[in-house]
CSV table of C-alpha atoms and ligand atoms in Angstrom, one decimal:
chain,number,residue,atom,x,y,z
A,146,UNK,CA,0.0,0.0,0.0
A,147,UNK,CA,1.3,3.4,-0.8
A,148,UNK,CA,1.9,6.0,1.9
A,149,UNK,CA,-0.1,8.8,1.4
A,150,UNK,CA,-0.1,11.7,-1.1
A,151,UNK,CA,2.6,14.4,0.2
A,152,UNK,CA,4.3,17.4,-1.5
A,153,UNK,CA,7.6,19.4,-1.3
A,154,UNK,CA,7.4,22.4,0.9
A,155,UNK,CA,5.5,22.3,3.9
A,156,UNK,CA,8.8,23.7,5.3
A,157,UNK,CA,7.2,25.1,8.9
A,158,UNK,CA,6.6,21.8,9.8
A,159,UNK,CA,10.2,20.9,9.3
A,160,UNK,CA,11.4,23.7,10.9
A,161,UNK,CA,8.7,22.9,13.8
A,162,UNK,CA,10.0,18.8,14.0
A,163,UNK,CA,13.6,20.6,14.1
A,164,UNK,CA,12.6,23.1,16.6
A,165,UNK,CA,14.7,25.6,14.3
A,166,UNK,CA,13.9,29.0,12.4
A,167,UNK,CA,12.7,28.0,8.8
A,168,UNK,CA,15.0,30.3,7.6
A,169,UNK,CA,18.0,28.2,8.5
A,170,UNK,CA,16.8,25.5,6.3
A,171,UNK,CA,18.0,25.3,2.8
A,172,UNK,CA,14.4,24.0,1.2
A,173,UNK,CA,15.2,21.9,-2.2
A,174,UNK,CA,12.2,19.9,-2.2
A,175,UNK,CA,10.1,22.7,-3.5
A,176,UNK,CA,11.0,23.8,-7.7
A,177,UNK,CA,10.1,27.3,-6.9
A,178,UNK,CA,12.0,30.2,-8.9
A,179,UNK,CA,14.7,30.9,-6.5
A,180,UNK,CA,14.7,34.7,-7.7
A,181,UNK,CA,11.9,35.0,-5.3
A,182,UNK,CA,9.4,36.9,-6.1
A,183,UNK,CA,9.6,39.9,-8.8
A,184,UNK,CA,10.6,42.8,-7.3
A,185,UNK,CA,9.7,45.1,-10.0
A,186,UNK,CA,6.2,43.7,-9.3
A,187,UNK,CA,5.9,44.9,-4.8
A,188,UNK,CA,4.4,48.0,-5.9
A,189,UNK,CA,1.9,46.8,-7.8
A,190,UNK,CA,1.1,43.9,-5.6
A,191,UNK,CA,0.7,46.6,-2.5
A,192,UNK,CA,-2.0,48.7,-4.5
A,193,UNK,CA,-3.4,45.9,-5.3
A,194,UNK,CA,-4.4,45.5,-1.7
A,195,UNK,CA,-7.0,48.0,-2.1
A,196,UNK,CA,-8.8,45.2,-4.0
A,197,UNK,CA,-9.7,43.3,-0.7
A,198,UNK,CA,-12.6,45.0,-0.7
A,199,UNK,CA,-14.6,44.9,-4.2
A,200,UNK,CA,-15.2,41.4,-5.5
A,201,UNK,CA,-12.8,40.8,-8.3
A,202,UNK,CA,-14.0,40.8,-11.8
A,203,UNK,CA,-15.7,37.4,-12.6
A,204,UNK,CA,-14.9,37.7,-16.0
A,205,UNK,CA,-11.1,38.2,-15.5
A,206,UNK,CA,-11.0,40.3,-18.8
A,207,UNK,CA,-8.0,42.2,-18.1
A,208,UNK,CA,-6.1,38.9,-16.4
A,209,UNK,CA,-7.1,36.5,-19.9
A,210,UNK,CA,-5.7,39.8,-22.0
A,211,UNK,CA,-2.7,40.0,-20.6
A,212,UNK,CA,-1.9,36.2,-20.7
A,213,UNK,CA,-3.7,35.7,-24.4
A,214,UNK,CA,-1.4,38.8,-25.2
A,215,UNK,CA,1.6,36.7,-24.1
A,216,UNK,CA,0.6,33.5,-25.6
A,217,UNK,CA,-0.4,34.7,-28.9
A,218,UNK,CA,-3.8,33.1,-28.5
A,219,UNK,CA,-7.7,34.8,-28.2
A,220,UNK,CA,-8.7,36.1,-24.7
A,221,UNK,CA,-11.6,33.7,-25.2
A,222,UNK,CA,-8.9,30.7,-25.5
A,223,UNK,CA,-7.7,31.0,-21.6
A,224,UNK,CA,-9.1,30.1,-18.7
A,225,UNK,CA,-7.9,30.8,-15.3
A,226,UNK,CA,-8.3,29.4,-11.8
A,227,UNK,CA,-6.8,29.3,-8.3
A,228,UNK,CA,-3.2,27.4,-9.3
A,229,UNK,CA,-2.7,24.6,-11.7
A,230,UNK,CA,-4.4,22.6,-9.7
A,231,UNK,CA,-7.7,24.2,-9.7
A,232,UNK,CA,-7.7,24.1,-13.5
A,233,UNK,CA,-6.7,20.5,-13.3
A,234,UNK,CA,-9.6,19.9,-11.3
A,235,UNK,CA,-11.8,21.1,-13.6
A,236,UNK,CA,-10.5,19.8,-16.7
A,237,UNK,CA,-10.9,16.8,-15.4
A,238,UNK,CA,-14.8,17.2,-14.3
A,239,UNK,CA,-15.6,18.9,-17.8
A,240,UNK,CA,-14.8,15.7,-19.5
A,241,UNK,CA,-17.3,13.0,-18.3
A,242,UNK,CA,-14.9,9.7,-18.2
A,243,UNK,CA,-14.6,6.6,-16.6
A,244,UNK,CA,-11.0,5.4,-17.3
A,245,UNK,CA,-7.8,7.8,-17.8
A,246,UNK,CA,-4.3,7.3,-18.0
A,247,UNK,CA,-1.7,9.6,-15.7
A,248,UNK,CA,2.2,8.8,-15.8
A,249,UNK,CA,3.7,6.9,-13.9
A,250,UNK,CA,5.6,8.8,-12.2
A,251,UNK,CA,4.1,11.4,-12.4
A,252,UNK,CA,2.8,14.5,-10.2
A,253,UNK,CA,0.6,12.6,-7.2
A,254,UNK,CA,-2.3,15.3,-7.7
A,255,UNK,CA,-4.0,13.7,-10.8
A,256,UNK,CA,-4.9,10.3,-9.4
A,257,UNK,CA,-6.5,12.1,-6.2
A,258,UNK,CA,-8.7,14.3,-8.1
A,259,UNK,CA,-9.6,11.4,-11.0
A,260,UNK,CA,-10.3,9.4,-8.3
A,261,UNK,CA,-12.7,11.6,-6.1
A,262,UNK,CA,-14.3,11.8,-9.3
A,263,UNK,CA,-14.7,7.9,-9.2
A,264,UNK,CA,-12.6,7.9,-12.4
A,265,UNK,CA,-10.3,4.8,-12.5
A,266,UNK,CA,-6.5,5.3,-13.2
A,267,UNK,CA,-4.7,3.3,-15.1
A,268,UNK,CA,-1.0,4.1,-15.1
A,269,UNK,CA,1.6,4.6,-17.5
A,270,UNK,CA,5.0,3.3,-16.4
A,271,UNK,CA,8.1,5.1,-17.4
A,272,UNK,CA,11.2,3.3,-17.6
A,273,UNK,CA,14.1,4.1,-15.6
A,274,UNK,CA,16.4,2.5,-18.3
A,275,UNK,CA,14.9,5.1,-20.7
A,276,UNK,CA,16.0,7.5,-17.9
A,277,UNK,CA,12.0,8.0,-18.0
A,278,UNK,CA,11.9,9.6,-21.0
A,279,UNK,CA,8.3,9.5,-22.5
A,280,UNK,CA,8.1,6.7,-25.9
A,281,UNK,CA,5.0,8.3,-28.0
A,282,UNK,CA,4.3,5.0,-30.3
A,283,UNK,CA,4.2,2.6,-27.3
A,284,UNK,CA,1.4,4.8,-25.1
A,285,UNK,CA,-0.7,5.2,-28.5
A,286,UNK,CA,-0.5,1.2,-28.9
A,287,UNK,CA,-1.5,1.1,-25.3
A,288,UNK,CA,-4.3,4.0,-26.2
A,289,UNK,CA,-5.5,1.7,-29.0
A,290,UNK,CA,-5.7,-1.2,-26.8
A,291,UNK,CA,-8.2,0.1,-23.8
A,292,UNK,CA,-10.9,2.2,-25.7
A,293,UNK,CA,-12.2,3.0,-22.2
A,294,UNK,CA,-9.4,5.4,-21.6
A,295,UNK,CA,-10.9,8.8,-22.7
A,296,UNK,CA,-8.9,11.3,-20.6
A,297,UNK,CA,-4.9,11.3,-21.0
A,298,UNK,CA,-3.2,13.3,-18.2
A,299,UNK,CA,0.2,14.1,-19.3
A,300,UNK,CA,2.8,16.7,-18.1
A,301,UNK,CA,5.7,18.2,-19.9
A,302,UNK,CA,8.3,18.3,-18.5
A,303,UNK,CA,7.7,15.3,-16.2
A,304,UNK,CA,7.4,15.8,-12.2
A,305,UNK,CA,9.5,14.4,-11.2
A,306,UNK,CA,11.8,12.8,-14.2
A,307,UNK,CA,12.1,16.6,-16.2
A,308,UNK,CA,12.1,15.2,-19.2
A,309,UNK,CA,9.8,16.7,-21.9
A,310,UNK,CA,7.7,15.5,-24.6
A,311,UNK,CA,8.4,16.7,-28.3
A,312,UNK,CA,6.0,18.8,-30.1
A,313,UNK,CA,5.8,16.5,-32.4
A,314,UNK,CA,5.1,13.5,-29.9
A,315,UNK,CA,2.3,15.7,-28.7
A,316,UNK,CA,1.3,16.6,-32.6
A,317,UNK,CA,0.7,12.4,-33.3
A,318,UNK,CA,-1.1,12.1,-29.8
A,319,UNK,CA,-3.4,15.0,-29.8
A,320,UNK,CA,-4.2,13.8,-33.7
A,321,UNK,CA,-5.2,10.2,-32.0
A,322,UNK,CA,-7.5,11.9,-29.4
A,323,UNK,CA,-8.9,14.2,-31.9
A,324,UNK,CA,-10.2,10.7,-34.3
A,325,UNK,CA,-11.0,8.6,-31.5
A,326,UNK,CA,-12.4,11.1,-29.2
A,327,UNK,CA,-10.0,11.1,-26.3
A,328,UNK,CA,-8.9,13.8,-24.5
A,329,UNK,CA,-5.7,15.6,-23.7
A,330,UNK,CA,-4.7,17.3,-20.1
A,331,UNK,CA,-1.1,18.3,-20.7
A,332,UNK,CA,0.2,20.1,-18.1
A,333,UNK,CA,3.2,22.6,-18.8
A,334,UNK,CA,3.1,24.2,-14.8
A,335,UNK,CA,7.6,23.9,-15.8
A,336,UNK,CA,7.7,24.4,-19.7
A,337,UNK,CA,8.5,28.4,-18.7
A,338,UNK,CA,11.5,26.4,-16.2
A,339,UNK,CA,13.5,24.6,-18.9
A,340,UNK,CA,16.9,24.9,-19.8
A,341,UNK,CA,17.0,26.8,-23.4
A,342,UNK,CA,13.0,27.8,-23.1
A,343,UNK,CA,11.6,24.6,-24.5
A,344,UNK,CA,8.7,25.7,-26.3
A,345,UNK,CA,5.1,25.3,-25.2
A,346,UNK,CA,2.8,23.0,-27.3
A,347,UNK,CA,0.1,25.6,-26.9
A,348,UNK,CA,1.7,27.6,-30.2
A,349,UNK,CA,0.9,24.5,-31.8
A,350,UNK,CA,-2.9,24.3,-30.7
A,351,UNK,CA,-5.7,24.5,-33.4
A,352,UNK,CA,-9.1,24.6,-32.7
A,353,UNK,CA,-9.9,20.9,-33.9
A,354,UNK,CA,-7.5,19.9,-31.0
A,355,UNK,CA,-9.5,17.7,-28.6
A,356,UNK,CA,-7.1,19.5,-25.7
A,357,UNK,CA,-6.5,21.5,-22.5
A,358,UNK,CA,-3.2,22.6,-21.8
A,359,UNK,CA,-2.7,23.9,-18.0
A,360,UNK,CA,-0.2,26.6,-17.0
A,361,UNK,CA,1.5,27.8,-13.6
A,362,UNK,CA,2.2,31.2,-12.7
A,363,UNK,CA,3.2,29.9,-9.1
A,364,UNK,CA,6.6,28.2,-10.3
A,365,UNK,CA,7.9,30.9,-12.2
A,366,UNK,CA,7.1,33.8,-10.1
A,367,UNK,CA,7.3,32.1,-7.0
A,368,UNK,CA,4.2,32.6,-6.3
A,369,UNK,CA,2.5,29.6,-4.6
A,370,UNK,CA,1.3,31.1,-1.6
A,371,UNK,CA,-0.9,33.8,-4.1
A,372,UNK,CA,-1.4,30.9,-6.0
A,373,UNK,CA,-2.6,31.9,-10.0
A,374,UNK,CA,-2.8,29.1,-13.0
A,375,UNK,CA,-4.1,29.3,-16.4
A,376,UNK,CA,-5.3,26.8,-19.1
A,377,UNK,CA,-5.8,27.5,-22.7
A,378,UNK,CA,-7.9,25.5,-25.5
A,379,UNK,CA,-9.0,26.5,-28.9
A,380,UNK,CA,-11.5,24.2,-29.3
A,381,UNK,CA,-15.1,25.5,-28.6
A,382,UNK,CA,-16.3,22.1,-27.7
A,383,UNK,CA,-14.0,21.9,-24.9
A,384,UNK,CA,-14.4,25.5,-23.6
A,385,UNK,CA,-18.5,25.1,-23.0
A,386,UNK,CA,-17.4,22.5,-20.9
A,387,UNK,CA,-14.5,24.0,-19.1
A,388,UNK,CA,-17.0,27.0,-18.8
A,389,UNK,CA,-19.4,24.9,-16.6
A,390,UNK,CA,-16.8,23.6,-14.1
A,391,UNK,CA,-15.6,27.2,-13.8
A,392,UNK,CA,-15.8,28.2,-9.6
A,393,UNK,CA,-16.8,31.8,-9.7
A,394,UNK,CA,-14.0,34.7,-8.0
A,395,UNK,CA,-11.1,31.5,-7.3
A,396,UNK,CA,-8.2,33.9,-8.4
A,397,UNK,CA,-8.6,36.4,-6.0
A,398,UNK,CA,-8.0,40.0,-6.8
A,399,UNK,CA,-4.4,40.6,-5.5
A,400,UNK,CA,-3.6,37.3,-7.9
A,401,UNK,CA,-5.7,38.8,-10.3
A,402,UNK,CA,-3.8,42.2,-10.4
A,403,UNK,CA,-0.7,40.6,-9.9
A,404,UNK,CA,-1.5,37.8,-13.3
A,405,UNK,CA,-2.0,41.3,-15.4
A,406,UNK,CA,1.5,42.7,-14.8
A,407,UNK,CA,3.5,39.4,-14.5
A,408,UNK,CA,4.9,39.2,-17.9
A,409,UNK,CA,6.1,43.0,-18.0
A,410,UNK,CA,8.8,42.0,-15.5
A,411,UNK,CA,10.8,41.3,-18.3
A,412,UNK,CA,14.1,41.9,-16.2
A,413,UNK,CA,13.5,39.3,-14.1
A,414,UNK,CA,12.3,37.1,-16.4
A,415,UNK,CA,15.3,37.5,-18.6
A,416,UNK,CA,17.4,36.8,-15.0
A,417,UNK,CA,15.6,33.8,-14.3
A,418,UNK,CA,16.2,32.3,-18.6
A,419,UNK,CA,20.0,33.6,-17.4
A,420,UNK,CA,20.3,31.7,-13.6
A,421,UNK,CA,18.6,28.3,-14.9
A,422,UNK,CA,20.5,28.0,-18.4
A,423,UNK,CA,24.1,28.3,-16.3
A,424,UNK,CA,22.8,26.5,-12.9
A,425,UNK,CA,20.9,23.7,-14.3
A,426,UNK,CA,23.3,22.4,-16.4
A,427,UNK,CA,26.3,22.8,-13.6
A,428,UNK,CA,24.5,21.0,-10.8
A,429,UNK,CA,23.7,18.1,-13.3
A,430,UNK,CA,27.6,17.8,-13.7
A,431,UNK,CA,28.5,18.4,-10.4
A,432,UNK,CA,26.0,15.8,-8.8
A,433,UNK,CA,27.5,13.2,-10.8
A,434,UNK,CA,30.4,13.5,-9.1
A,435,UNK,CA,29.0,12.3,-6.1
A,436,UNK,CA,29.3,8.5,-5.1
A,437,UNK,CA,26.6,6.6,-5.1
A,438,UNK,CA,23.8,8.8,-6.4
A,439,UNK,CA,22.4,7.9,-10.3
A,440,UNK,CA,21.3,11.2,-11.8
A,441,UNK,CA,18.4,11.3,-14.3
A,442,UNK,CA,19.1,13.7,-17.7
A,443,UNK,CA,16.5,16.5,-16.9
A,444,UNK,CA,15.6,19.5,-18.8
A,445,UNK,CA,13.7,21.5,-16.1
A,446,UNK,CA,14.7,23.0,-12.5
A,447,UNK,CA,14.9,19.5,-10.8
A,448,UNK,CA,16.8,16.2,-10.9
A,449,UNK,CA,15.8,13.2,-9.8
A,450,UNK,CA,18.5,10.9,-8.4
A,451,UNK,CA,18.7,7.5,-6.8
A,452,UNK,CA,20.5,6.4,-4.4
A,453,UNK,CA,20.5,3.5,-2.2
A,454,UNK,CA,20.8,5.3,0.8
A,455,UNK,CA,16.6,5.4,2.1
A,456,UNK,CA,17.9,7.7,5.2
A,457,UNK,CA,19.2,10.6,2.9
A,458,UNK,CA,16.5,12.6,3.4
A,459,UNK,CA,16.6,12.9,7.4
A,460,UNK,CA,20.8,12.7,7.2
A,461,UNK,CA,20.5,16.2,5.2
A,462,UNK,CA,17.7,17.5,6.8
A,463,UNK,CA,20.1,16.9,10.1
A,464,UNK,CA,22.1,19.2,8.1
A,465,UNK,CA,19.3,21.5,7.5
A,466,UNK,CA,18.9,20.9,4.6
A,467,UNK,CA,15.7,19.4,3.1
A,468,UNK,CA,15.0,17.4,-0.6
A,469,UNK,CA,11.9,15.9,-1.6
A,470,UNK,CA,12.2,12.0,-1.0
A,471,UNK,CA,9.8,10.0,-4.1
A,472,UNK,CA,8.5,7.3,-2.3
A,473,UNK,CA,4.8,8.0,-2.7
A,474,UNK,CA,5.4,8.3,-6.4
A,475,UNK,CA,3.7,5.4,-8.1
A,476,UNK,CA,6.9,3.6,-10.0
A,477,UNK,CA,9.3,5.0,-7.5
A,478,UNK,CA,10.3,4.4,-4.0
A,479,UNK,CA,11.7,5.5,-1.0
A,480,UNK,CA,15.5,5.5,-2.8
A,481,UNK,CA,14.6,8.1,-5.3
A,482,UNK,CA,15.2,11.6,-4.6
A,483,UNK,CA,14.1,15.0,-6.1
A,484,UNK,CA,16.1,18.1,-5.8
A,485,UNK,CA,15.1,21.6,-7.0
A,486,UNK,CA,17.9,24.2,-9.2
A,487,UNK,CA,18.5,26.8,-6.8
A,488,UNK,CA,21.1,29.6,-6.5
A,489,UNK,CA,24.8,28.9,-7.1
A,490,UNK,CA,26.0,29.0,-3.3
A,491,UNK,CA,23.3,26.8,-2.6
A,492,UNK,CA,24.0,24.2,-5.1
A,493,UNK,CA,27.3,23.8,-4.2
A,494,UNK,CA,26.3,23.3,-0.2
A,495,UNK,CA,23.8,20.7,-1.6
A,496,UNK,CA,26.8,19.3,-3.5
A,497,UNK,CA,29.1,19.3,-1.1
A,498,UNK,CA,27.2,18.2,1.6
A,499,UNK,CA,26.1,15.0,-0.8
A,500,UNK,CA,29.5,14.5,-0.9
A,501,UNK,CA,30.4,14.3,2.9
A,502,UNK,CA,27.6,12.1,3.2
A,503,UNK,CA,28.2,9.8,0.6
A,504,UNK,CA,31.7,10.4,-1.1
A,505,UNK,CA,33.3,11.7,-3.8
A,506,UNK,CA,34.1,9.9,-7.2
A,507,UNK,CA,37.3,12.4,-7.7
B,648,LIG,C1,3.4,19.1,-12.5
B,648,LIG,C2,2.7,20.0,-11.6
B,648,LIG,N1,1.6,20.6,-12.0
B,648,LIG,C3,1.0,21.5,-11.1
B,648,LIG,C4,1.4,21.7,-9.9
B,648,LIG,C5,0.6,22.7,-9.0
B,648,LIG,O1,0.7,24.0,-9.4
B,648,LIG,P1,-0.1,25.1,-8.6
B,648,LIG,O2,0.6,25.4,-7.4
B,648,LIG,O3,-0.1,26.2,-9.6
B,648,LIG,O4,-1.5,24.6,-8.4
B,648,LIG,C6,2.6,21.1,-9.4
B,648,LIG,C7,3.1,21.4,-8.1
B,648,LIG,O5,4.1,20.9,-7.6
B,648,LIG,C8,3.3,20.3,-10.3
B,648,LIG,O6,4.4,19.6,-9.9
């Protein structure tokens, strides 16, 4: 039996088992944009405040222009909600299904909310001697084989394996699920955290696409306490549907004002493209330096890593240091580790410290 669903973060509680200040604990369990949040963006966030008190607009005109605007895609083609997660949710009840397919691994959060819908989950197993990368032909074979699969939950890049799915991958699937009536969730929440801007699929959409493709403000921005996600389909199908799942006022009006201005912090977007494209790339190297641990090729702002230590978690987190141990990930276990890209001092701590704990191959 699988231990229950759990998530990076929840750092407090750390902090509270460690009866220590959270600040003195280095958290790389959570892929958060180490940047912090935008600080070109305080003041507007602060006038913002003034919004507490109106309800905010339910329509979220300005919010979808602004995104739509960055996306290259119609106001009427975005959707927005209370994190990924929300949008998830409800791309998942818009599509009435009995059967769909998630990774595996794969983010915990789509078999809890298929499930509470009483939608079975069939899973999708990566292989680590692939290094989990994602084989198109083999899941459409599978696809062709259980016709009662009608929702396919996929995420690009992979939490936790990084790994992304071509465009053209996704071009051959979504063409499957637009004959045979299945539907695509692909969920990009990292596509903006990749290492050379991988592209999103969403410039690829059309409006016979039988898909829903879910975005994260809260990873980029570092924003997941004000929590903001979008999704964006072109087909008009799909968006009647979405539209009656929609939960009136769930981005609240400081996330709303915030969502409008996000993408004119073009400084600190350009700093983040510049601290992930030199930082991603050096941990990789550096962690496979370290004895012991097997590091998985990844293209976003994690690694995952095995190693056959199961106490690696708690012997860091003695160090204060914290990582995200995998064993609630369906197809993983407890010797599988997830680490997030942060800043270059910390990197080299996490490095370093890997390395008094487990040894060095130099
Ligand atoms: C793949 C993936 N999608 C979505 C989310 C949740 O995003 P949000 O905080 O915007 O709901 C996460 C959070 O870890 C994630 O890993």
């Amino acid at each position: 039996m699988r231990s229950s669903l759990h998530h990076g973060g929840n750092i407090e509680k750390v902090a509270a088992d460690l009866n220590i200040p959270v600040e003195q604990i280095k958290d790389f369990s959570a892929n958060i944009n180490p940047l912090g949040f935008p600080s070109d963006l305080w003041n507007v966030l602060v006038q913002s405040f003034a919004n507490i008190e109106v309800y905010p607009d339910p329509e979220y005109t300005e919010l979808k222009k602004a995104i739509a605007d960055q996306l290259k895609v119609a106001p009427n083609d975005v959707f927005v909600g209370n994190g990924a997660t929300e949008l998830l949710d409800e791309a998942i009840r818009a599509e009435k299904a009995t059967d769909a397919l998630v990774l595996a691994p794969t983010f915990g959060e789509y078999e809890r909310l298929l499930k509470r819908q009483g939608i079975n989950v069939h899973y999708y197993q990566l292989k680590e001697e692939d290094n989990f990368a994602f084989k198109m032909a083999a899941m459409i074979d599978f696809l062709k084989e259980h016709h009662e699969i009608t929702i396919i939950c996929l995420t690009s890049p992979n939490n936790p394996t990084g790994q992304v799915i071509s465009a053209a991958d996704l071009r051959k699937l979504t063409d499957f699920c637009n004959k045979h009536h299945r539907l695509l969730v692909l969920d990009e929440a990292f596509i903006d955290l990749t290492v050379g801007q991988q592209e999103s699929f969403i410039d690829e959409l059309t409006p016979d696409d039988r898909a829903y493709i879910i975005r994260a403000a809260t990873k980029f921005f570092a924003i997941p306490g004000l929590r903001l996600g979008y999704c964006i389909t072109k087909n008009q199908k799909l968006k009647d549907k979405l539209k009656v799942q929609e939960n009136t006022w769930s981005v609240n009006g400081i996330a709303d004002v915030f969502g409008q201005n996000m993408f004119r912090a073009k400084k600190y977007i350009s700093l983040t493209h510049d601290w992930l494209n030199v930082q991603q790339p050096a941990l990789y190297e550096a962690l496979q330096k370290v004895k012991g641990i097997k590091v998985f090729p990844s293209t976003a702002n994690f690694f995952l890593f095995k190693c056959a230590d199961p106490d690696l978690r708690e012997k860091l987190l003695q160090r204060r240091i914290m990582i995200r141990q995998c064993d609630d990930y369906v197809g993983l276990g407890p010797d599988y580790y997830r680490i997030a890209v942060k800043g270059p001092q910390d990197n080299v701590l996490l490095v370093n410290t890997l390395k008094e704990i487990l040894g060095s191959e130099e």
